[in-house]
């Protein structure tokens, strides 16, 4: 089957076409600056990258270019060759605990959830509509960032705030990155041949979250009502005392939205280092003796380590720890430091094995109490695999 995996943002659209069940990637690409001028798209095909500057007035135009590229490059002969499309949808609220086929009812529900994800869900909906208009006969599937985390218990997903906030407005922890954590859990469970694994999955990228999984069920995760909480991220603060918000509003004469924007876009590695949100720049800063870069990275590592220790406790002892996403897969020093910081759990790194980027690898030593793996994530493939399962 030829299945397209789609991730639509407010001004971008990323896609990957897979052949399943072979899991073969046929073509991928990104449309950027949709509707804001100077738009273009890049396509990766047979190891080659092509860039074309085109006028992309809306997502519908991008979808038409995409279909044209698929046929021109003989990836498909006709639109009938496309078996299904899987869309990333950020927020499924409490309505969806797994991926679903998109129909009119779905569109209604997802519209009603815009309140909970005011930036992401409308963008995802725009993408879905563009594909439904262009390819009305191809089945489409929604894969949610939140769905995997729906197994959390009330003790974990509730905040200790007035209970009515939860009942009236759905104020609770939802968690995100679920598609990545689910892919990691599936990959490591299949590799080790077990379906009862207790996994601590560390997704460390621009956005970062940890997830404690017991036999395929999420016990807890570090992001919350929104992706702002939990770990220190590229530009997000992670956990902070909410009283800081009115305090800064007052001091800097800012609105609540402006302060929230600071917490989302100007905090984290960027906020502490004052240099960059990108861990490669932070690493370079550390090499050049920049103390604030060192401080930012140390704060990130300690936060991750403390969450690992907490999740190890919640799981009653983890069977495996995994690292994934941009930093988790590539930053050798960050992994090394995090593992040093959880030494009390009996976790030990093998420095030689840890000298690896972006490859599935066991990086702990033979006498480590908990084995540690680098497991590259692939959310696009997970979306295509869900699409395959739902329509085959
Ligand atoms: P997103 O959350 O946007 O999907 P990614 O998972 O791609 O982000 O992660 C981006 C982060 O990964 C950036 O901080 C980037 O610096 C980091 N990263 C990517 N490659 C490397 C590398 N070789 N060494 C260190 N960090 C890296």
Tab-separated table of C-alpha atoms and ligand atoms in Angstrom:
chain	number	residue	atom	x	y	z
A	1	UNK	CA	0.000	0.000	0.000
A	2	UNK	CA	1.129	3.557	-0.716
A	3	UNK	CA	0.378	5.705	2.316
A	4	UNK	CA	1.010	9.377	2.801
A	5	UNK	CA	1.895	10.758	6.214
A	6	UNK	CA	1.058	14.446	6.648
A	7	UNK	CA	1.927	17.031	9.299
A	8	UNK	CA	0.262	20.376	8.566
A	9	UNK	CA	1.308	23.485	10.493
A	10	UNK	CA	-0.117	26.981	10.202
A	11	UNK	CA	2.267	27.908	7.369
A	12	UNK	CA	3.907	24.591	6.548
A	13	UNK	CA	3.063	21.107	5.367
A	14	UNK	CA	5.419	18.168	5.774
A	15	UNK	CA	4.814	14.850	4.060
A	16	UNK	CA	6.366	11.422	3.616
A	17	UNK	CA	5.069	8.720	1.314
A	18	UNK	CA	5.646	5.137	2.456
A	19	UNK	CA	5.153	1.717	0.933
A	20	UNK	CA	3.710	-0.587	3.580
A	21	UNK	CA	4.049	-3.162	5.016
A	22	UNK	CA	7.623	-2.870	3.667
A	23	UNK	CA	8.106	0.436	5.577
A	24	UNK	CA	9.905	1.805	2.534
A	25	UNK	CA	10.138	5.592	2.278
A	26	UNK	CA	9.412	6.637	-1.326
A	27	UNK	CA	9.502	10.430	-1.188
A	28	UNK	CA	9.308	13.170	1.417
A	29	UNK	CA	9.202	16.934	1.488
A	30	UNK	CA	8.153	20.172	3.125
A	31	UNK	CA	6.102	23.107	1.908
A	32	UNK	CA	7.067	26.290	3.731
A	33	UNK	CA	5.810	29.836	4.179
A	34	UNK	CA	2.345	28.913	2.902
A	35	UNK	CA	0.210	32.050	2.688
A	36	UNK	CA	2.956	34.410	3.874
A	37	UNK	CA	5.001	35.066	0.719
A	38	UNK	CA	8.413	33.810	-0.548
A	39	UNK	CA	6.958	30.321	-0.318
A	40	UNK	CA	8.815	27.254	-1.557
A	41	UNK	CA	8.979	23.509	-1.213
A	42	UNK	CA	11.735	20.967	-0.930
A	43	UNK	CA	11.494	17.337	-1.937
A	44	UNK	CA	13.744	14.430	-1.026
A	45	UNK	CA	13.760	11.687	-3.602
A	46	UNK	CA	16.389	8.948	-4.183
A	47	UNK	CA	18.795	10.709	-1.838
A	48	UNK	CA	18.510	13.962	-3.796
A	49	UNK	CA	17.018	17.188	-2.472
A	50	UNK	CA	15.168	19.503	-4.854
A	51	UNK	CA	13.980	23.009	-3.966
A	52	UNK	CA	11.306	24.896	-5.928
A	53	UNK	CA	10.113	28.436	-5.332
A	54	UNK	CA	6.379	28.651	-6.025
A	55	UNK	CA	3.452	30.765	-4.980
A	56	UNK	CA	1.655	28.871	-2.198
A	57	UNK	CA	-1.353	31.005	-1.381
A	58	UNK	CA	-2.924	28.307	0.787
A	59	UNK	CA	-2.623	24.648	1.819
A	60	UNK	CA	-4.850	23.595	-1.115
A	61	UNK	CA	-2.291	24.900	-3.601
A	62	UNK	CA	0.472	23.032	-1.728
A	63	UNK	CA	-1.546	19.788	-1.928
A	64	UNK	CA	-1.953	20.226	-5.682
A	65	UNK	CA	1.819	20.666	-6.128
A	66	UNK	CA	2.351	17.598	-3.982
A	67	UNK	CA	0.041	15.479	-6.151
A	68	UNK	CA	1.775	16.835	-9.265
A	69	UNK	CA	5.206	15.866	-7.882
A	70	UNK	CA	3.993	12.354	-7.036
A	71	UNK	CA	2.697	11.780	-10.562
A	72	UNK	CA	5.536	13.603	-12.405
A	73	UNK	CA	8.141	11.560	-10.551
A	74	UNK	CA	6.167	8.380	-11.352
A	75	UNK	CA	5.772	7.601	-7.657
A	76	UNK	CA	2.116	7.001	-8.461
A	77	UNK	CA	0.526	6.568	-11.896
A	78	UNK	CA	-2.801	8.007	-10.886
A	79	UNK	CA	-4.565	9.206	-7.757
A	80	UNK	CA	-6.105	5.740	-7.407
A	81	UNK	CA	-2.650	4.461	-6.459
A	82	UNK	CA	-2.744	6.382	-3.218
A	83	UNK	CA	-4.258	4.042	-0.620
A	84	UNK	CA	-4.560	6.322	2.388
A	85	UNK	CA	-3.481	9.501	4.104
A	86	UNK	CA	-2.594	9.768	7.783
A	87	UNK	CA	-2.704	13.192	9.413
A	88	UNK	CA	-0.942	14.281	12.552
A	89	UNK	CA	-3.481	15.934	14.849
A	90	UNK	CA	-2.055	17.503	17.986
A	91	UNK	CA	-5.027	17.391	20.325
A	92	UNK	CA	-7.658	14.683	20.587
A	93	UNK	CA	-8.760	15.693	24.096
A	94	UNK	CA	-10.359	12.825	25.990
A	95	UNK	CA	-12.346	11.799	22.900
A	96	UNK	CA	-9.634	9.746	21.234
A	97	UNK	CA	-7.351	7.163	22.792
A	98	UNK	CA	-6.243	5.822	19.422
A	99	UNK	CA	-6.065	6.779	15.756
A	100	UNK	CA	-9.373	7.031	13.852
A	101	UNK	CA	-10.776	7.283	10.349
A	102	UNK	CA	-11.670	10.884	9.535
A	103	UNK	CA	-15.356	11.517	8.840
A	104	UNK	CA	-17.762	14.420	9.320
A	105	UNK	CA	-18.322	13.539	12.984
A	106	UNK	CA	-14.562	13.691	13.541
A	107	UNK	CA	-14.429	17.157	11.958
A	108	UNK	CA	-17.123	18.329	14.394
A	109	UNK	CA	-15.342	16.933	17.451
A	110	UNK	CA	-11.955	18.282	16.442
A	111	UNK	CA	-13.427	21.719	15.866
A	112	UNK	CA	-14.858	21.615	19.379
A	113	UNK	CA	-11.342	20.971	20.720
A	114	UNK	CA	-9.769	24.097	19.227
A	115	UNK	CA	-9.931	25.755	22.639
A	116	UNK	CA	-7.407	23.235	23.960
A	117	UNK	CA	-4.921	23.625	21.071
A	118	UNK	CA	-5.671	27.034	19.544
A	119	UNK	CA	-2.564	27.127	17.340
A	120	UNK	CA	-2.070	23.504	16.322
A	121	UNK	CA	-5.537	22.033	15.794
A	122	UNK	CA	-6.739	24.712	13.316
A	123	UNK	CA	-3.550	24.170	11.276
A	124	UNK	CA	-4.083	20.397	11.289
A	125	UNK	CA	-7.713	20.913	10.241
A	126	UNK	CA	-6.628	23.156	7.346
A	127	UNK	CA	-4.362	20.355	6.112
A	128	UNK	CA	-7.092	17.718	6.424
A	129	UNK	CA	-9.589	19.895	4.531
A	130	UNK	CA	-7.129	20.553	1.712
A	131	UNK	CA	-6.568	16.802	1.219
A	132	UNK	CA	-10.270	15.937	1.550
A	133	UNK	CA	-11.076	18.500	-1.151
A	134	UNK	CA	-8.334	17.338	-3.505
A	135	UNK	CA	-8.667	13.581	-2.869
A	136	UNK	CA	-12.225	12.917	-1.657
A	137	UNK	CA	-12.029	9.186	-2.404
A	138	UNK	CA	-8.852	8.435	-0.491
A	139	UNK	CA	-9.435	7.324	3.137
A	140	UNK	CA	-7.918	9.662	5.694
A	141	UNK	CA	-6.876	8.906	9.227
A	142	UNK	CA	-6.113	11.091	12.242
A	143	UNK	CA	-3.217	10.219	14.546
A	144	UNK	CA	-3.152	12.198	17.783
A	145	UNK	CA	-0.210	13.424	19.869
A	146	UNK	CA	-2.350	13.029	22.968
A	147	UNK	CA	-4.001	9.614	22.377
A	148	UNK	CA	-1.247	7.361	23.766
A	149	UNK	CA	-1.336	9.200	27.094
A	150	UNK	CA	-5.049	8.575	27.674
A	151	UNK	CA	-4.209	5.548	29.855
A	152	UNK	CA	-2.886	7.780	32.660
A	153	UNK	CA	-4.819	7.530	35.887
A	154	UNK	CA	-6.590	10.434	37.523
A	155	UNK	CA	-3.887	10.575	40.182
A	156	UNK	CA	-1.420	11.504	37.434
A	157	UNK	CA	-3.518	13.530	35.029
A	158	UNK	CA	-5.318	15.772	37.499
A	159	UNK	CA	-3.830	19.004	38.794
A	160	UNK	CA	-4.546	19.804	42.430
A	161	UNK	CA	-6.715	22.776	41.476
A	162	UNK	CA	-10.471	23.269	42.044
A	163	UNK	CA	-12.045	20.051	40.755
A	164	UNK	CA	-14.666	22.046	38.813
A	165	UNK	CA	-11.938	23.342	36.466
A	166	UNK	CA	-11.473	19.755	35.323
A	167	UNK	CA	-15.204	19.027	35.127
A	168	UNK	CA	-16.231	22.257	33.441
A	169	UNK	CA	-13.273	23.046	31.215
A	170	UNK	CA	-11.194	19.894	30.872
A	171	UNK	CA	-8.255	21.316	32.827
A	172	UNK	CA	-5.968	18.271	33.241
A	173	UNK	CA	-2.736	16.810	31.962
A	174	UNK	CA	-3.055	15.564	28.362
A	175	UNK	CA	0.593	15.007	27.389
A	176	UNK	CA	2.068	15.275	23.909
A	177	UNK	CA	4.670	13.525	21.672
A	178	UNK	CA	2.481	10.417	22.105
A	179	UNK	CA	3.126	9.185	18.570
A	180	UNK	CA	6.887	9.288	19.154
A	181	UNK	CA	6.744	7.623	22.597
A	182	UNK	CA	4.442	4.922	21.188
A	183	UNK	CA	6.822	4.284	18.283
A	184	UNK	CA	9.774	4.026	20.676
A	185	UNK	CA	7.878	1.655	22.975
A	186	UNK	CA	6.854	-0.535	20.038
A	187	UNK	CA	10.381	-0.602	18.593
A	188	UNK	CA	12.158	-1.488	21.841
A	189	UNK	CA	9.456	-3.979	22.898
A	190	UNK	CA	9.687	-5.787	19.543
A	191	UNK	CA	13.490	-5.731	19.672
A	192	UNK	CA	13.580	-7.250	23.155
A	193	UNK	CA	10.691	-9.590	22.355
A	194	UNK	CA	8.587	-8.489	25.330
A	195	UNK	CA	5.153	-6.956	25.729
A	196	UNK	CA	5.443	-6.298	29.480
A	197	UNK	CA	8.320	-3.825	29.405
A	198	UNK	CA	8.602	-0.908	31.803
A	199	UNK	CA	10.089	1.831	29.663
A	200	UNK	CA	11.316	5.343	30.434
A	201	UNK	CA	11.229	7.056	27.052
A	202	UNK	CA	13.227	10.305	26.806
A	203	UNK	CA	12.220	12.372	23.758
A	204	UNK	CA	14.714	15.252	23.749
A	205	UNK	CA	14.395	17.593	20.777
A	206	UNK	CA	13.322	21.184	20.354
A	207	UNK	CA	10.311	20.156	22.347
A	208	UNK	CA	11.106	17.525	24.963
A	209	UNK	CA	9.150	15.123	27.120
A	210	UNK	CA	9.634	11.988	29.155
A	211	UNK	CA	7.155	9.161	29.319
A	212	UNK	CA	6.829	6.269	31.761
A	213	UNK	CA	5.266	3.245	30.047
A	214	UNK	CA	4.253	-0.049	31.660
A	215	UNK	CA	3.314	-2.899	29.298
A	216	UNK	CA	2.307	-0.477	26.550
A	217	UNK	CA	0.294	1.794	28.840
A	218	UNK	CA	1.389	5.297	29.737
A	219	UNK	CA	1.705	5.782	33.489
A	220	UNK	CA	2.892	9.389	33.361
A	221	UNK	CA	4.399	11.938	31.012
A	222	UNK	CA	6.103	15.268	31.603
A	223	UNK	CA	4.119	17.613	29.335
A	224	UNK	CA	0.766	18.719	30.674
A	225	UNK	CA	-2.328	20.686	29.767
A	226	UNK	CA	-0.118	22.193	27.061
A	227	UNK	CA	3.408	21.291	25.874
A	228	UNK	CA	4.878	24.106	28.015
A	229	UNK	CA	5.456	22.113	31.201
A	230	UNK	CA	7.909	19.454	32.279
A	231	UNK	CA	11.479	19.479	30.994
A	232	UNK	CA	13.573	22.470	29.978
A	233	UNK	CA	13.290	22.659	26.192
A	234	UNK	CA	14.798	24.657	23.317
A	235	UNK	CA	12.697	27.756	24.023
A	236	UNK	CA	10.100	26.497	26.556
A	237	UNK	CA	10.606	26.955	30.269
A	238	UNK	CA	9.249	23.618	31.446
A	239	UNK	CA	7.900	23.595	35.020
A	240	UNK	CA	7.660	27.059	36.593
A	241	UNK	CA	5.705	28.583	39.444
A	242	UNK	CA	2.642	30.163	37.751
A	243	UNK	CA	2.862	33.156	40.117
A	244	UNK	CA	5.762	34.345	37.955
A	245	UNK	CA	3.234	35.246	35.243
A	246	UNK	CA	1.356	38.086	37.024
A	247	UNK	CA	4.637	39.197	38.633
A	248	UNK	CA	6.335	39.747	35.244
A	249	UNK	CA	3.129	41.208	33.756
A	250	UNK	CA	3.349	43.837	36.451
A	251	UNK	CA	7.125	44.433	36.285
A	252	UNK	CA	7.370	44.620	32.486
A	253	UNK	CA	3.940	46.004	31.767
A	254	UNK	CA	3.096	42.987	29.623
A	255	UNK	CA	-0.130	41.156	28.879
A	256	UNK	CA	-0.674	37.576	29.985
A	257	UNK	CA	-0.265	36.426	26.368
A	258	UNK	CA	3.062	38.231	26.101
A	259	UNK	CA	4.430	36.562	29.218
A	260	UNK	CA	3.159	33.186	28.055
A	261	UNK	CA	4.899	33.849	24.758
A	262	UNK	CA	8.123	34.534	26.702
A	263	UNK	CA	7.708	31.217	28.522
A	264	UNK	CA	7.089	29.375	25.255
A	265	UNK	CA	9.491	31.118	22.904
A	266	UNK	CA	12.186	32.904	24.898
A	267	UNK	CA	12.913	30.517	27.766
A	268	UNK	CA	14.558	27.109	28.081
A	269	UNK	CA	18.043	26.692	26.589
A	270	UNK	CA	17.648	30.021	24.787
A	271	UNK	CA	16.518	31.900	27.874
A	272	UNK	CA	19.305	30.620	30.131
A	273	UNK	CA	22.169	30.679	27.622
A	274	UNK	CA	21.142	33.916	25.913
A	275	UNK	CA	22.831	32.331	22.886
A	276	UNK	CA	20.576	29.814	21.155
A	277	UNK	CA	17.800	27.254	21.510
A	278	UNK	CA	19.822	24.806	19.449
A	279	UNK	CA	21.806	22.286	21.441
A	280	UNK	CA	24.573	22.284	18.820
A	281	UNK	CA	25.185	25.990	19.485
A	282	UNK	CA	25.017	25.322	23.228
A	283	UNK	CA	27.654	22.594	22.860
A	284	UNK	CA	29.854	24.968	20.864
A	285	UNK	CA	29.371	27.632	23.552
A	286	UNK	CA	30.429	25.151	26.240
A	287	UNK	CA	33.585	24.308	24.257
A	288	UNK	CA	34.382	28.020	24.043
A	289	UNK	CA	33.972	28.435	27.792
A	290	UNK	CA	30.559	30.149	27.797
A	291	UNK	CA	29.324	29.637	31.356
A	292	UNK	CA	25.677	30.304	30.632
A	293	UNK	CA	25.669	27.689	27.888
A	294	UNK	CA	27.142	25.237	30.409
A	295	UNK	CA	24.518	26.268	32.961
A	296	UNK	CA	21.654	25.809	30.464
A	297	UNK	CA	22.788	22.323	29.532
A	298	UNK	CA	23.406	21.318	33.139
A	299	UNK	CA	19.899	22.494	34.060
A	300	UNK	CA	18.431	20.441	31.216
A	301	UNK	CA	20.401	17.328	32.214
A	302	UNK	CA	19.450	17.586	35.888
A	303	UNK	CA	15.798	18.048	35.047
A	304	UNK	CA	15.795	14.977	32.803
A	305	UNK	CA	17.704	12.936	35.398
A	306	UNK	CA	15.263	13.862	38.143
A	307	UNK	CA	12.293	12.889	35.984
A	308	UNK	CA	13.997	9.570	35.178
A	309	UNK	CA	14.417	8.901	38.900
A	310	UNK	CA	10.786	9.798	39.562
A	311	UNK	CA	9.507	7.608	36.721
A	312	UNK	CA	11.735	4.747	37.815
A	313	UNK	CA	10.003	4.961	41.162
A	314	UNK	CA	6.537	5.149	39.603
A	315	UNK	CA	7.249	2.084	37.473
A	316	UNK	CA	8.615	0.144	40.441
A	317	UNK	CA	11.940	-0.096	38.588
A	318	UNK	CA	12.287	0.427	34.844
A	319	UNK	CA	13.436	-2.350	32.481
A	320	UNK	CA	14.883	0.026	29.930
A	321	UNK	CA	15.667	3.707	29.326
A	322	UNK	CA	15.569	5.057	25.762
A	323	UNK	CA	16.847	8.290	24.207
A	324	UNK	CA	15.349	9.744	21.048
A	325	UNK	CA	14.780	12.919	18.925
A	326	UNK	CA	17.403	15.516	17.871
A	327	UNK	CA	19.261	15.811	21.186
A	328	UNK	CA	18.514	12.311	22.480
A	329	UNK	CA	19.774	10.673	19.293
A	330	UNK	CA	22.720	12.972	18.627
A	331	UNK	CA	24.086	14.708	21.680
A	332	UNK	CA	26.695	12.323	23.075
A	333	UNK	CA	27.685	14.642	25.929
A	334	UNK	CA	24.119	15.341	27.051
A	335	UNK	CA	23.343	11.610	27.253
A	336	UNK	CA	26.595	11.034	29.142
A	337	UNK	CA	25.800	13.727	31.697
A	338	UNK	CA	22.204	12.556	32.224
A	339	UNK	CA	23.356	8.990	32.842
A	340	UNK	CA	26.016	10.230	35.303
A	341	UNK	CA	23.234	11.983	37.183
A	342	UNK	CA	21.190	8.782	37.612
A	343	UNK	CA	24.125	6.706	38.821
A	344	UNK	CA	22.270	6.067	42.082
A	345	UNK	CA	19.860	3.870	40.083
A	346	UNK	CA	22.790	1.656	39.090
A	347	UNK	CA	22.739	2.900	35.490
A	348	UNK	CA	26.147	2.898	33.802
A	349	UNK	CA	27.149	4.141	30.400
A	350	UNK	CA	29.629	2.501	28.037
A	351	UNK	CA	31.527	5.549	26.723
A	352	UNK	CA	32.556	3.809	23.505
A	353	UNK	CA	29.081	2.558	22.686
A	354	UNK	CA	27.682	6.002	23.529
A	355	UNK	CA	29.853	7.521	20.783
A	356	UNK	CA	26.988	7.235	18.307
A	357	UNK	CA	24.514	9.516	16.536
A	358	UNK	CA	21.097	8.664	15.138
A	359	UNK	CA	21.501	4.881	15.250
A	360	UNK	CA	19.676	2.201	17.232
A	361	UNK	CA	22.345	1.280	19.814
A	362	UNK	CA	22.702	-0.159	23.305
A	363	UNK	CA	24.825	2.497	25.040
A	364	UNK	CA	24.972	1.162	28.614
A	365	UNK	CA	27.666	-1.121	29.988
A	366	UNK	CA	27.079	-4.825	30.589
A	367	UNK	CA	26.811	-4.290	34.360
A	368	UNK	CA	24.280	-1.432	34.114
A	369	UNK	CA	21.243	-2.212	36.248
A	370	UNK	CA	18.965	-0.721	33.589
A	371	UNK	CA	19.967	-1.005	29.924
A	372	UNK	CA	19.976	2.270	27.997
A	373	UNK	CA	19.326	2.485	24.251
A	374	UNK	CA	19.382	5.161	21.574
A	375	UNK	CA	16.228	4.521	19.519
A	376	UNK	CA	15.707	6.893	16.558
A	377	UNK	CA	12.111	8.027	16.399
A	378	UNK	CA	9.971	8.066	13.261
A	379	UNK	CA	6.581	9.699	13.864
A	380	UNK	CA	5.856	9.799	10.128
A	381	UNK	CA	6.248	6.033	9.850
A	382	UNK	CA	4.074	5.500	12.952
A	383	UNK	CA	1.337	7.606	11.302
A	384	UNK	CA	1.636	5.549	8.092
A	385	UNK	CA	1.557	2.300	10.110
A	386	UNK	CA	-1.642	3.379	11.899
A	387	UNK	CA	-3.147	4.310	8.545
A	388	UNK	CA	-2.235	0.868	7.210
A	389	UNK	CA	-3.788	-0.903	10.188
A	390	UNK	CA	-7.022	1.099	9.977
A	391	UNK	CA	-7.640	0.702	6.255
A	392	UNK	CA	-6.160	-2.678	5.354
B	1	LIG	P1	11.734	18.958	16.896
B	1	LIG	O1	11.250	18.906	18.309
B	1	LIG	O2	11.577	20.302	16.258
B	1	LIG	O3	11.284	17.800	16.037
B	1	LIG	P2	14.328	17.694	16.771
B	1	LIG	O4	13.911	16.402	17.339
B	1	LIG	O5	14.779	17.747	15.362
B	1	LIG	O6	13.295	18.845	17.039
B	1	LIG	O7	15.539	18.225	17.691
B	1	LIG	C1	16.171	19.431	17.499
B	1	LIG	C2	17.313	19.526	18.485
B	1	LIG	O8	18.234	18.462	18.247
B	1	LIG	C3	18.111	20.816	18.373
B	1	LIG	O9	18.410	21.322	19.648
B	1	LIG	C4	19.381	20.351	17.703
B	1	LIG	O10	20.463	21.152	18.043
B	1	LIG	C5	19.531	18.958	18.252
B	1	LIG	N1	20.487	18.207	17.415
B	1	LIG	C6	20.312	17.780	16.163
B	1	LIG	N2	21.455	17.202	15.703
B	1	LIG	C7	22.365	17.309	16.704
B	1	LIG	C8	23.732	16.909	16.883
B	1	LIG	N3	24.380	16.314	15.893
B	1	LIG	N4	24.333	17.154	18.066
B	1	LIG	C9	23.678	17.772	19.066
B	1	LIG	N5	22.376	18.154	18.965
B	1	LIG	C10	21.736	17.939	17.814
